[in-house]
Tab-separated table of N, CA and C and ligand atoms in Angstrom:
chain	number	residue	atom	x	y	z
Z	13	UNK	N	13.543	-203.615	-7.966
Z	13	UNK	CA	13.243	-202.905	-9.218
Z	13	UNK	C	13.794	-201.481	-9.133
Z	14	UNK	N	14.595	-201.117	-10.037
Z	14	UNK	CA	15.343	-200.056	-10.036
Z	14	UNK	C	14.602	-198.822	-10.882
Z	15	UNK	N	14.064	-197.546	-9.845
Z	15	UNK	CA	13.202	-196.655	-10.326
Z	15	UNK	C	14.014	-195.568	-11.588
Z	16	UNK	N	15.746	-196.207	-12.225
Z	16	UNK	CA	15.801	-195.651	-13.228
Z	16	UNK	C	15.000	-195.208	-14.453
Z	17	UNK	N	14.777	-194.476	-15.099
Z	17	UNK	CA	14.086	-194.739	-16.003
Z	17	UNK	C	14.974	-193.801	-17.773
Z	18	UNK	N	14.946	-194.050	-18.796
Z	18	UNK	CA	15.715	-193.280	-19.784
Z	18	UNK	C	14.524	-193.290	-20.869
Z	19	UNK	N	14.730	-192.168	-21.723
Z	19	UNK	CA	13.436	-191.904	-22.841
Z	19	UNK	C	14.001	-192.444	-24.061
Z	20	UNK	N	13.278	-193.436	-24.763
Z	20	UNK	CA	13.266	-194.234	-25.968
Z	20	UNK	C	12.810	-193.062	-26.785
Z	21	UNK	N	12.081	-191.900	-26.242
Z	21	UNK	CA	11.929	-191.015	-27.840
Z	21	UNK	C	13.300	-190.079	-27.911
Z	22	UNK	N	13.822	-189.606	-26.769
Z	22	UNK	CA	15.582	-189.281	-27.048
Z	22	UNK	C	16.392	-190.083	-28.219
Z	23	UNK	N	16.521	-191.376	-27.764
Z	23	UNK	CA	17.116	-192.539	-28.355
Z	23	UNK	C	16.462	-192.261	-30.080
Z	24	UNK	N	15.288	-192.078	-30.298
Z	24	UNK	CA	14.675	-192.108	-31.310
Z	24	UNK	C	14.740	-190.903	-32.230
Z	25	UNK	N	14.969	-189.861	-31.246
Z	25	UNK	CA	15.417	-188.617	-32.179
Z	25	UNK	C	16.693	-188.402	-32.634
Z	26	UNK	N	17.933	-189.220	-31.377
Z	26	UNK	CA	19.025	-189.951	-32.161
Z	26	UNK	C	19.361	-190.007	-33.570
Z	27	UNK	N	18.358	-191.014	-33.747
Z	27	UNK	CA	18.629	-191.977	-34.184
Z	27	UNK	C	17.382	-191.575	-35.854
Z	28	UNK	N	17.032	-190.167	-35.570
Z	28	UNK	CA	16.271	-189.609	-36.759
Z	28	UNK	C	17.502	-188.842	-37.167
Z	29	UNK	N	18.091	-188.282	-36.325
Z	29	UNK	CA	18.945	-187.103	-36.993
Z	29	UNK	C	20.262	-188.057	-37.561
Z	30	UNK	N	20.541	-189.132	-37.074
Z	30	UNK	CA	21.392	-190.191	-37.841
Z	30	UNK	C	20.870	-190.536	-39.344
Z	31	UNK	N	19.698	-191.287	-39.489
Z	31	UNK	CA	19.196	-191.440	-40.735
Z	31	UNK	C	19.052	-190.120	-41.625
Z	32	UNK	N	18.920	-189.188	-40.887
Z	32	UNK	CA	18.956	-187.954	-42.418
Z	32	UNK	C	20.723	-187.748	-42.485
Z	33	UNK	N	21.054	-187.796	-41.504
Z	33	UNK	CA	22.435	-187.641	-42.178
Z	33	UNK	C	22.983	-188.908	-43.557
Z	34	UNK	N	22.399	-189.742	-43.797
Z	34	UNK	CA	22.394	-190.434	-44.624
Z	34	UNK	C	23.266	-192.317	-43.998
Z	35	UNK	N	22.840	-192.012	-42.804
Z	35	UNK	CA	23.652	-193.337	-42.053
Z	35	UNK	C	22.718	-194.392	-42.406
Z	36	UNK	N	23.706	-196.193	-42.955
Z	36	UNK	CA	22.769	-197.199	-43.290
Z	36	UNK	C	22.562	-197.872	-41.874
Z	37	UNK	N	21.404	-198.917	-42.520
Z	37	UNK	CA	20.796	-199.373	-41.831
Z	37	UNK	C	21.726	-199.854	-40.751
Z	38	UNK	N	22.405	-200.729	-40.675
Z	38	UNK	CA	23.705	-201.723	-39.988
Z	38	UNK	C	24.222	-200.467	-38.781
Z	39	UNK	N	25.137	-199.259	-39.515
Z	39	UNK	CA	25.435	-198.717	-38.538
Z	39	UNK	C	23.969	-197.984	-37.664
Z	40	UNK	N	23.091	-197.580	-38.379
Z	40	UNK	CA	21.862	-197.296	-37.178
Z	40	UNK	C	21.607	-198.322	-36.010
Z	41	UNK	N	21.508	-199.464	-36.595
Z	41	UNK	CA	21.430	-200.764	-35.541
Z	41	UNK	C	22.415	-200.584	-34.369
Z	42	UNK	N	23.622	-200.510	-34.901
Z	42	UNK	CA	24.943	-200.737	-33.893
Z	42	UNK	C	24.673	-199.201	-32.973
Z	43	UNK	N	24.430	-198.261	-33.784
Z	43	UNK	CA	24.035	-196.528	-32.991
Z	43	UNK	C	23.167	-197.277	-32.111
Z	44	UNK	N	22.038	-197.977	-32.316
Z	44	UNK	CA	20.902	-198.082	-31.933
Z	44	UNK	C	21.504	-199.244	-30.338
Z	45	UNK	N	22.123	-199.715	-30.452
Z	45	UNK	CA	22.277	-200.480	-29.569
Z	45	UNK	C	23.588	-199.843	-28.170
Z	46	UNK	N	24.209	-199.457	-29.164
Z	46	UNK	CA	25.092	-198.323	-28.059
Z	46	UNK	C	24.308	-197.525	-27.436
Z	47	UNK	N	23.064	-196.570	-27.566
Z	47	UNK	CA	22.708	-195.748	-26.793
Z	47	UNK	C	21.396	-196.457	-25.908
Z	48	UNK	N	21.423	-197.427	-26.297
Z	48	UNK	CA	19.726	-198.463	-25.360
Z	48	UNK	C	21.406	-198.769	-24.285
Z	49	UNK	N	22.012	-199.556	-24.077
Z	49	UNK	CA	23.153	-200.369	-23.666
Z	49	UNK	C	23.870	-199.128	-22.181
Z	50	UNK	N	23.812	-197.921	-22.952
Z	50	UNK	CA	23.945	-196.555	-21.964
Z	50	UNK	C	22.934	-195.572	-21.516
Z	51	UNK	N	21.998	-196.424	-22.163
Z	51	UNK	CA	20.378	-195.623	-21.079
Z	51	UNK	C	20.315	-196.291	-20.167
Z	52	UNK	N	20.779	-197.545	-19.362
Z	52	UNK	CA	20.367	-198.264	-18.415
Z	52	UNK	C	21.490	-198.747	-17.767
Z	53	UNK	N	21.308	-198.249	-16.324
Z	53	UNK	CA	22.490	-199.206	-15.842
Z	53	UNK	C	22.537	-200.308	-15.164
Z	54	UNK	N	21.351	-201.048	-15.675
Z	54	UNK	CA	21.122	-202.353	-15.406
Z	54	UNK	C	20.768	-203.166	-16.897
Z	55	UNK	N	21.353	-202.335	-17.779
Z	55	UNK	CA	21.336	-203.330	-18.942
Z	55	UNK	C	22.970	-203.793	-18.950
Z	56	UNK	N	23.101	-205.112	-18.844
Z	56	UNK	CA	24.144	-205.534	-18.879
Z	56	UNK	C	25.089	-206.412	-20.214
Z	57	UNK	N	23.785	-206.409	-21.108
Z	57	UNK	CA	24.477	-207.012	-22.253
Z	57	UNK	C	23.022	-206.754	-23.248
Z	58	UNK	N	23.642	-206.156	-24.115
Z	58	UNK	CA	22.503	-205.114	-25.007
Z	58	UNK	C	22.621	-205.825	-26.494
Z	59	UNK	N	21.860	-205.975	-27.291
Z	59	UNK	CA	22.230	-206.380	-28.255
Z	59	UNK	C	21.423	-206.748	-30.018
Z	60	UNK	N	21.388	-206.888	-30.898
Z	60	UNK	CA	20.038	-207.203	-32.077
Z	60	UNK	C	20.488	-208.476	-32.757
Z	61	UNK	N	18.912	-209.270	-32.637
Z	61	UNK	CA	19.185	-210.263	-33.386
Z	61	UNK	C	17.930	-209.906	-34.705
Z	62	UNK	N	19.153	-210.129	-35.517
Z	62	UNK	CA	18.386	-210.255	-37.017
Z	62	UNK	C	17.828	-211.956	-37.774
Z	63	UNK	N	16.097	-211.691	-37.907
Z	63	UNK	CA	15.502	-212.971	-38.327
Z	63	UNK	C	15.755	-213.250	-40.332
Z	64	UNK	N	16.500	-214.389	-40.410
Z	64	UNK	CA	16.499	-214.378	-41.946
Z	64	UNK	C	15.434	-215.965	-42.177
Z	65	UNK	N	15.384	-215.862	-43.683
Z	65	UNK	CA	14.394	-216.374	-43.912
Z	65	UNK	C	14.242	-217.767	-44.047
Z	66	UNK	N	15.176	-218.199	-43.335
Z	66	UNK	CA	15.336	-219.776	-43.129
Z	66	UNK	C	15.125	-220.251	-41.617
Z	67	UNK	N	14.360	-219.018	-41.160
Z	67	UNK	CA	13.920	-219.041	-39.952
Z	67	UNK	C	15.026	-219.138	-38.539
Z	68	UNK	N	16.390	-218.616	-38.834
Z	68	UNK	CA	17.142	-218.482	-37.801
Z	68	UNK	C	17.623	-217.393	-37.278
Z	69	UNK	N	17.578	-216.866	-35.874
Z	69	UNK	CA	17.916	-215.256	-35.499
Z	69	UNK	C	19.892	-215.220	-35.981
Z	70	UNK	N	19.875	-214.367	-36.140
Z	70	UNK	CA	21.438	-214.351	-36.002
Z	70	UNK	C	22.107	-212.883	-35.231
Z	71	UNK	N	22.696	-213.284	-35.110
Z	71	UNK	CA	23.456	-211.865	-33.968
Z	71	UNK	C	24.079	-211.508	-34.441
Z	72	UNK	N	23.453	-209.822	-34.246
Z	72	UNK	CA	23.856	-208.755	-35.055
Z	72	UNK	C	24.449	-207.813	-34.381
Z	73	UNK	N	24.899	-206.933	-34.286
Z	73	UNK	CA	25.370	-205.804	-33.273
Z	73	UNK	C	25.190	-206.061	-31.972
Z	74	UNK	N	26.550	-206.359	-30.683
Z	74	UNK	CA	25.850	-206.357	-29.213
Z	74	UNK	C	27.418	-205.489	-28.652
Z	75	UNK	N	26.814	-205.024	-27.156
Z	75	UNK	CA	27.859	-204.485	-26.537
Z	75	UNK	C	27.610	-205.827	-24.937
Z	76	UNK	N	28.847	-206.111	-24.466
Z	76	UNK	CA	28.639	-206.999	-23.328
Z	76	UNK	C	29.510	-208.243	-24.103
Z	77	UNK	N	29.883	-209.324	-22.594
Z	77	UNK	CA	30.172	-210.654	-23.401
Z	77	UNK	C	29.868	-211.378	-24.545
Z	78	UNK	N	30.908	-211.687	-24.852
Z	78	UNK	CA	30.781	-211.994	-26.012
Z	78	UNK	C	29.259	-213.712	-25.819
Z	79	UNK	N	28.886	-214.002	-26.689
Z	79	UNK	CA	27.794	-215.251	-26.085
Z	79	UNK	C	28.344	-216.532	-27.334
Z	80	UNK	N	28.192	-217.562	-27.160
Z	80	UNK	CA	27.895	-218.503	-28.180
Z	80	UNK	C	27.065	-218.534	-28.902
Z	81	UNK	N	26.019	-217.978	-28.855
Z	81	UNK	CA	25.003	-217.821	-29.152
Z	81	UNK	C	24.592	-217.209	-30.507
Z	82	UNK	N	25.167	-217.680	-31.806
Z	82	UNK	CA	25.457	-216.699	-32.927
Z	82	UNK	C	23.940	-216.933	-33.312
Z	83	UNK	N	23.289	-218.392	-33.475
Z	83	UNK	CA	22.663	-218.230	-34.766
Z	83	UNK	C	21.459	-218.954	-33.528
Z	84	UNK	N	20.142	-218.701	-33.650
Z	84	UNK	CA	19.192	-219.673	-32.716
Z	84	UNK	C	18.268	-219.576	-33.464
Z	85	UNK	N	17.780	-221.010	-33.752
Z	85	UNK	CA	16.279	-221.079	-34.255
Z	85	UNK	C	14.851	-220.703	-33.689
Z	86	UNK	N	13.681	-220.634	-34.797
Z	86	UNK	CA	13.102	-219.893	-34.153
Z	86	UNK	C	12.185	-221.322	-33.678
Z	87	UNK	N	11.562	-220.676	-32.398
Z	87	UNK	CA	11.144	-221.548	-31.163
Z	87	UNK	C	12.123	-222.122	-29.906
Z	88	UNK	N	13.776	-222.107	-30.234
Z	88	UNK	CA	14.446	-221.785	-29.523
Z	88	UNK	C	14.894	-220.593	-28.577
Z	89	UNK	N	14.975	-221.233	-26.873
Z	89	UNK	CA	15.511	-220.218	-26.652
Z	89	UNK	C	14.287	-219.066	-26.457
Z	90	UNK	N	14.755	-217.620	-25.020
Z	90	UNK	CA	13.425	-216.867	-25.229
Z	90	UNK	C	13.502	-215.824	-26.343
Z	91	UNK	N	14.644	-216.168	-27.169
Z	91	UNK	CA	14.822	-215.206	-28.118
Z	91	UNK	C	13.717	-215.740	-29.575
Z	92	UNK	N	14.232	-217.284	-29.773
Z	92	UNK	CA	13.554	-217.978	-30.760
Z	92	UNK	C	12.298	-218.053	-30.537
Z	93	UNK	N	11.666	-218.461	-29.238
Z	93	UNK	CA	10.107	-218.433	-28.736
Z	93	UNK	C	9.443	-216.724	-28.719
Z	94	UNK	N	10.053	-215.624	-28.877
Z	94	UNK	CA	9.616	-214.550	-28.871
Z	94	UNK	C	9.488	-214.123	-30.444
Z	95	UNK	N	10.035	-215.259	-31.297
Z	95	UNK	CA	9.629	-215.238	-32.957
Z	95	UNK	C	8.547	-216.348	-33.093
Z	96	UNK	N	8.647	-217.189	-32.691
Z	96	UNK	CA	7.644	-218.433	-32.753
Z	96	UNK	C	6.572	-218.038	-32.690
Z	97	UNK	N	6.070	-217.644	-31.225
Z	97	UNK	CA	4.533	-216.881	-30.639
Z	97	UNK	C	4.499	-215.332	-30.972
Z	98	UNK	N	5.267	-214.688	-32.025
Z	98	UNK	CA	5.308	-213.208	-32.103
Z	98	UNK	C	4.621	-212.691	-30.739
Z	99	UNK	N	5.451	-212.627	-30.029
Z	99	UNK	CA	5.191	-211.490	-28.422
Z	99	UNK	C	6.499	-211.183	-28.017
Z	100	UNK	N	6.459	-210.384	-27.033
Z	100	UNK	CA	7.829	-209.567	-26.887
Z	100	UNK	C	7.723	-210.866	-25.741
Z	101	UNK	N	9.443	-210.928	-24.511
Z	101	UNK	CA	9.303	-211.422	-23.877
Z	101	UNK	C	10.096	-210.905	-22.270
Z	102	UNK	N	9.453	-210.446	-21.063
Z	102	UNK	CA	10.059	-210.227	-20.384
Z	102	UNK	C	10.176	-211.132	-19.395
Z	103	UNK	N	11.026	-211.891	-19.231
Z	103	UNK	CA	11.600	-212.555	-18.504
Z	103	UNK	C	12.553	-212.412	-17.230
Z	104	UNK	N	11.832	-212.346	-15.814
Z	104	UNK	CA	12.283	-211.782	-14.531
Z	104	UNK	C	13.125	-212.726	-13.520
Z	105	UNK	N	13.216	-213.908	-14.160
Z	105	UNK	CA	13.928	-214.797	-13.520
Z	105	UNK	C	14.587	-215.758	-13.940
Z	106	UNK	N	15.340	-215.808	-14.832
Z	106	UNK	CA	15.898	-216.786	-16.236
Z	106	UNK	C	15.935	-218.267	-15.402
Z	107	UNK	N	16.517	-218.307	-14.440
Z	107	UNK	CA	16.144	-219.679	-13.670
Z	107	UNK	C	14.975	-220.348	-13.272
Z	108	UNK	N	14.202	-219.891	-13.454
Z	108	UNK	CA	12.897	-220.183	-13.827
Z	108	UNK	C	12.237	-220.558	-15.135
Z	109	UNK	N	13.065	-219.900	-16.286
Z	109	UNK	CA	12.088	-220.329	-17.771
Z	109	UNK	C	13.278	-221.516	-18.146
Z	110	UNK	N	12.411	-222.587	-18.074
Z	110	UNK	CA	13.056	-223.639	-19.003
Z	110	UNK	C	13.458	-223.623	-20.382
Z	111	UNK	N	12.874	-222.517	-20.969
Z	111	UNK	CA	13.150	-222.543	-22.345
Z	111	UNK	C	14.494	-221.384	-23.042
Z	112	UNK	N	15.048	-221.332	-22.003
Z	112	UNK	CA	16.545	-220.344	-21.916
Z	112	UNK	C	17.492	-220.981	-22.273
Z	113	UNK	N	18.141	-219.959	-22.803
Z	113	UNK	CA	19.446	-220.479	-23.624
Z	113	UNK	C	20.652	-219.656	-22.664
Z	114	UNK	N	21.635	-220.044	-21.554
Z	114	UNK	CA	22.595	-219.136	-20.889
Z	114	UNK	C	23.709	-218.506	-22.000
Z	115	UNK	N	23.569	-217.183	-21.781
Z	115	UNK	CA	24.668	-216.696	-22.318
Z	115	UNK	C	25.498	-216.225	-21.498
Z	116	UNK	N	25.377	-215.890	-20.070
Z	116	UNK	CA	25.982	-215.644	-19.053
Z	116	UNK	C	25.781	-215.814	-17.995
Z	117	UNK	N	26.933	-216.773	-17.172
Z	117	UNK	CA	26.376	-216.936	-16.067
Z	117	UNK	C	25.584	-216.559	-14.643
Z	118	UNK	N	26.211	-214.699	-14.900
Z	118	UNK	CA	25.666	-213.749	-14.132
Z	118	UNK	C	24.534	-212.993	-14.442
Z	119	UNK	N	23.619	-213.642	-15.861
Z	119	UNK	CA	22.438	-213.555	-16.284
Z	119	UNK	C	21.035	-213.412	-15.207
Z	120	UNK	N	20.362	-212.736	-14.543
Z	120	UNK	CA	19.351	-213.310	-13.894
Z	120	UNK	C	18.149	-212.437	-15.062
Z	121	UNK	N	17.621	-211.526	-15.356
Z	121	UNK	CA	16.278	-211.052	-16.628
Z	121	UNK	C	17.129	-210.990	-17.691
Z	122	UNK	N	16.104	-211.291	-18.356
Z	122	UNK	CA	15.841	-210.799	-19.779
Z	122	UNK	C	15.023	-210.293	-20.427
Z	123	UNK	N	15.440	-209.474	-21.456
Z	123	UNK	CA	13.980	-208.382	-22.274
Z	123	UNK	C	14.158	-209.026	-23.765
Z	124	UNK	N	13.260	-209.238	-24.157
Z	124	UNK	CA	13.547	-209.374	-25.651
Z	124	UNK	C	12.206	-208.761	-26.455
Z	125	UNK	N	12.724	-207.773	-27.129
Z	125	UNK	CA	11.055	-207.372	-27.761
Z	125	UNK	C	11.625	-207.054	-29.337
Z	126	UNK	N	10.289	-207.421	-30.095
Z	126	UNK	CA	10.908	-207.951	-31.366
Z	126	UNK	C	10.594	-206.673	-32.455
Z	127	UNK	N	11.103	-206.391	-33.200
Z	127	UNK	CA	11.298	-205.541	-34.333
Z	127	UNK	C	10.740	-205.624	-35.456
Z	128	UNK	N	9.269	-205.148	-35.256
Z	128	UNK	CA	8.368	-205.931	-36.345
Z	128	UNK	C	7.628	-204.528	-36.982
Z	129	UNK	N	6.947	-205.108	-37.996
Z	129	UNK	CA	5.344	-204.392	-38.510
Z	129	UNK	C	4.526	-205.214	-38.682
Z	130	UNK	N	3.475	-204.980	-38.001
Z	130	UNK	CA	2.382	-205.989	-37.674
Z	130	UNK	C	3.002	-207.903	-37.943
Z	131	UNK	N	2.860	-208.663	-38.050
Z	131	UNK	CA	3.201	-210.262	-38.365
Z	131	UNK	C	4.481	-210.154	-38.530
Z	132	UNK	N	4.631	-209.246	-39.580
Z	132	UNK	CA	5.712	-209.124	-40.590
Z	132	UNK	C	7.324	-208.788	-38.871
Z	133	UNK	N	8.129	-209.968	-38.640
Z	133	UNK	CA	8.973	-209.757	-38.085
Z	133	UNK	C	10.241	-209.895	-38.644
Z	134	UNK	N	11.419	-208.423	-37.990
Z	134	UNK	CA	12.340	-208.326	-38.715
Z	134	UNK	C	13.361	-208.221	-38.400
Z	135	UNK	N	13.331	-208.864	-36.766
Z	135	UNK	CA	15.124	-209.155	-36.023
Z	135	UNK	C	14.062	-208.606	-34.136
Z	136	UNK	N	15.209	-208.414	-33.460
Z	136	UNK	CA	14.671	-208.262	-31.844
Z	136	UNK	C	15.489	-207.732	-31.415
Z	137	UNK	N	15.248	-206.702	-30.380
Z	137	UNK	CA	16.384	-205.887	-29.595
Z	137	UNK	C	16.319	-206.726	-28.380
Z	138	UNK	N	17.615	-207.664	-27.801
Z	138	UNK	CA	17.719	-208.486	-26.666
Z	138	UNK	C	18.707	-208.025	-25.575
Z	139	UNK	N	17.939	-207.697	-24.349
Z	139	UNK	CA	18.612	-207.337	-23.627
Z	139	UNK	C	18.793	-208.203	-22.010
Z	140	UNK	N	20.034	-208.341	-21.256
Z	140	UNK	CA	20.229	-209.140	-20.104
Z	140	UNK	C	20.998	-208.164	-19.424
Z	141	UNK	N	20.453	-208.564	-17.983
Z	141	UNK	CA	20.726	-208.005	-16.892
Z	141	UNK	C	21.251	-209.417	-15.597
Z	142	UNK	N	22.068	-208.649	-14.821
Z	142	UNK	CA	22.380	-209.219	-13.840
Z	142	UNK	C	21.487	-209.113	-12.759
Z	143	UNK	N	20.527	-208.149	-12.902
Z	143	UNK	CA	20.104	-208.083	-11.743
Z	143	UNK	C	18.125	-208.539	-11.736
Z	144	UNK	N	17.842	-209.305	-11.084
Z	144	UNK	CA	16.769	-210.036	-10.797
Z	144	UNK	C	15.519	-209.255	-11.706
Z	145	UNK	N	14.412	-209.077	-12.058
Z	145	UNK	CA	13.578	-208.491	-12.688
Z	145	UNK	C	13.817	-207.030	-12.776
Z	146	UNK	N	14.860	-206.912	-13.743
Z	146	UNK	CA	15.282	-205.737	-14.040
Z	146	UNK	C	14.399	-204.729	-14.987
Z	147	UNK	N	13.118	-205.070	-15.597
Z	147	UNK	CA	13.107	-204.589	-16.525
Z	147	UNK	C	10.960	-204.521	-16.376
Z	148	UNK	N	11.013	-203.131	-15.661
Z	148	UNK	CA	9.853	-202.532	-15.346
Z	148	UNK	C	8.546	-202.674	-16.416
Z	149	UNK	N	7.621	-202.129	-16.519
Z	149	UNK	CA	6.888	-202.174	-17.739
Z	149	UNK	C	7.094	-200.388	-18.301
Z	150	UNK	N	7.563	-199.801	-17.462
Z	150	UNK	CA	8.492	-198.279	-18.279
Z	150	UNK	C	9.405	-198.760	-19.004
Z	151	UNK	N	10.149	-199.394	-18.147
Z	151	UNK	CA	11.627	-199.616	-19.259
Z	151	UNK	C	11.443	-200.366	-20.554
Z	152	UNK	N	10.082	-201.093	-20.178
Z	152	UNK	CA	9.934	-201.834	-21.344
Z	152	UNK	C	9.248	-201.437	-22.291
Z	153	UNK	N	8.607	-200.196	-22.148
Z	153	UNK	CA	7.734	-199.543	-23.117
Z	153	UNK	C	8.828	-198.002	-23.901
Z	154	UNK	N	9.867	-198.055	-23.018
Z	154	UNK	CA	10.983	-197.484	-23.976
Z	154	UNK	C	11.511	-197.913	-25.046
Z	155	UNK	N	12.327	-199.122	-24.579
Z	155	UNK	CA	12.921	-200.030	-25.370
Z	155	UNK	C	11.222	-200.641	-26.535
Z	156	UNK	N	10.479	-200.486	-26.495
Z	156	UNK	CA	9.631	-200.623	-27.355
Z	156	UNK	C	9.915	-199.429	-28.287
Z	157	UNK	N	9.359	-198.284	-27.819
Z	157	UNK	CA	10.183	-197.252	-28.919
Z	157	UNK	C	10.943	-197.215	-29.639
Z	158	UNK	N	11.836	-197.744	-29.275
Z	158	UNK	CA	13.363	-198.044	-29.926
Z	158	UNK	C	12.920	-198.684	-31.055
Z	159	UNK	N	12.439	-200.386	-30.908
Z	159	UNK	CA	12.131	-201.361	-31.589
Z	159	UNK	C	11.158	-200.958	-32.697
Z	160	UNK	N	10.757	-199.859	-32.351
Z	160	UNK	CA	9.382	-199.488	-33.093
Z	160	UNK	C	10.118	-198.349	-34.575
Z	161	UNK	N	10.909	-197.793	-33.734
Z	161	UNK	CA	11.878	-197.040	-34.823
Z	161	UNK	C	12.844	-198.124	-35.886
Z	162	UNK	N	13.114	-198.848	-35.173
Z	162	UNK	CA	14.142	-200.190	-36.001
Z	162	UNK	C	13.090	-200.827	-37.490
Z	163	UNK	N	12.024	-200.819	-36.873
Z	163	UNK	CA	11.002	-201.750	-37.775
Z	163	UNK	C	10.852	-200.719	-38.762
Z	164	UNK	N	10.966	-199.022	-38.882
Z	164	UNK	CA	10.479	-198.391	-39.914
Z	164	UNK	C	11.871	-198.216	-40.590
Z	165	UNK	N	13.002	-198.267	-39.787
Z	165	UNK	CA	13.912	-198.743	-40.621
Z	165	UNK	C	14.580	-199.779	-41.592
Z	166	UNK	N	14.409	-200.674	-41.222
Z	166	UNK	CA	13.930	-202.084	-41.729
Z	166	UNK	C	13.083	-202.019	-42.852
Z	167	UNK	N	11.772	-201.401	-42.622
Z	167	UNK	CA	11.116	-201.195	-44.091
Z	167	UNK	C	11.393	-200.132	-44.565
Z	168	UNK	N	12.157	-199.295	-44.324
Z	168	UNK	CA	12.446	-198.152	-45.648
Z	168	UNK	C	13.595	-198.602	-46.115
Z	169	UNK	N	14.511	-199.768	-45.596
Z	169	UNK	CA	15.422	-200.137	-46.685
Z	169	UNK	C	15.248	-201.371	-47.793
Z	170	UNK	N	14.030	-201.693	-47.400
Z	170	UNK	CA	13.457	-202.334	-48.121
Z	170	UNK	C	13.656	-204.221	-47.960
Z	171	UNK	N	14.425	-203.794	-46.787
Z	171	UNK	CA	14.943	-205.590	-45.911
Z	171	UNK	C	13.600	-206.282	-46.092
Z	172	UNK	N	13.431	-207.607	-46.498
Z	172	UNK	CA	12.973	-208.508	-46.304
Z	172	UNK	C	12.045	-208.799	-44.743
Z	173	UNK	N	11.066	-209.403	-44.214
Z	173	UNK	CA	10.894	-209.803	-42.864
Z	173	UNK	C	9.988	-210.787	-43.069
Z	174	UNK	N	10.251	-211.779	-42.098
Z	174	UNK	CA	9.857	-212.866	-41.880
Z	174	UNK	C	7.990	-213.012	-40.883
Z	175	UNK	N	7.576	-212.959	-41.522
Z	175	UNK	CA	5.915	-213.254	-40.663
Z	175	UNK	C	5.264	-214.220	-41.079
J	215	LIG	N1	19.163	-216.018	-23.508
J	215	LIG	C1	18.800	-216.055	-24.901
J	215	LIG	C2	20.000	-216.313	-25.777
J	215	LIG	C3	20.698	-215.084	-26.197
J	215	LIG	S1	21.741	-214.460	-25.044
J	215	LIG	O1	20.942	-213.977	-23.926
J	215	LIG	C4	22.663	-213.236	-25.627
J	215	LIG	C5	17.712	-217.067	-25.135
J	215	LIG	O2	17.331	-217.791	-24.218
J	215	LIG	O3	17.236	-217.162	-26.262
């Protein structure tokens, strides 16, 4: 476990002084994912999946390999099961959860925590690492920040969300 650690309210003040400059939602996302992607140097493939209302995530802004992985239903996958059971999901050993979808072979964690207001969910910031339980309960309460800023963005543009 790598005692890095980077501040999600940095990222968040970002990403305030972006929205008054009058930046939309889409490029905040993609801002939003470039600077989570370079707070960590064990995030190895950074990325947002957006939930539409036919119940499938779709991939939205990522930095890292490219994945097959465009569109996953929900209960699929720990991305789809982290919409299914609304809970975030940290995942420390991908060879271990049967319910994984590989997007890379040099995959070992995953973070996925979802972009909500209360029920009401409205896409997930998903992140993979190469390296074995990468993703502390600091790092994960950053990247919550983040997610937590996404969701008030999300409702001030008046996007739709799925709960
Ligand atoms: N591993 C995910 C699929 C998305 S990729 O990691 C980019 C899952 O199991 O849902």
């Amino acid at each position: 476990m790598s005692g890095t650690t980077f501040s999600g309210t940095e990222i968040c003040q970002e990403l305030d002084r972006l929205a008054a400059s009058g930046m939309n939602l889409d490029d905040l996302l993609s801002r939003a994912v470039g600077l989570l992607h370079e707070a960590h140097p064990r995030f190895h493939w950074t990325g947002i999946y957006e939930l539409f209302p036919d119940n499938t995530l779709r991939l939205g802004p990522f930095i890292g390999a490219p994945t097959d992985h465009v569109f996953i239903s929900v209960g699929e996958g720990v991305c789809g099961s982290a919409v299914a059971e609304k809970c975030d999901k940290n995942v420390p050993d991908v060879s271990k959860e049967p319910n994984y979808l590989a997007c890379s072979s040099a995959t070992r964690s995953e973070l996925v925590i979802l972009i909500r207001k209360g029920d009401a969910i409205f896409a997930q910031v998903d992140i993979d690492s190469h390296e074995l339980d990468a993703f502390d309960p600091q790092t994960q309460r950053e990247v919550s920040k983040v997610a937590q800023w996404l969701a008030g963005a999300y409702a001030a543009s008046g996007a739709g969300a799925s709960g």
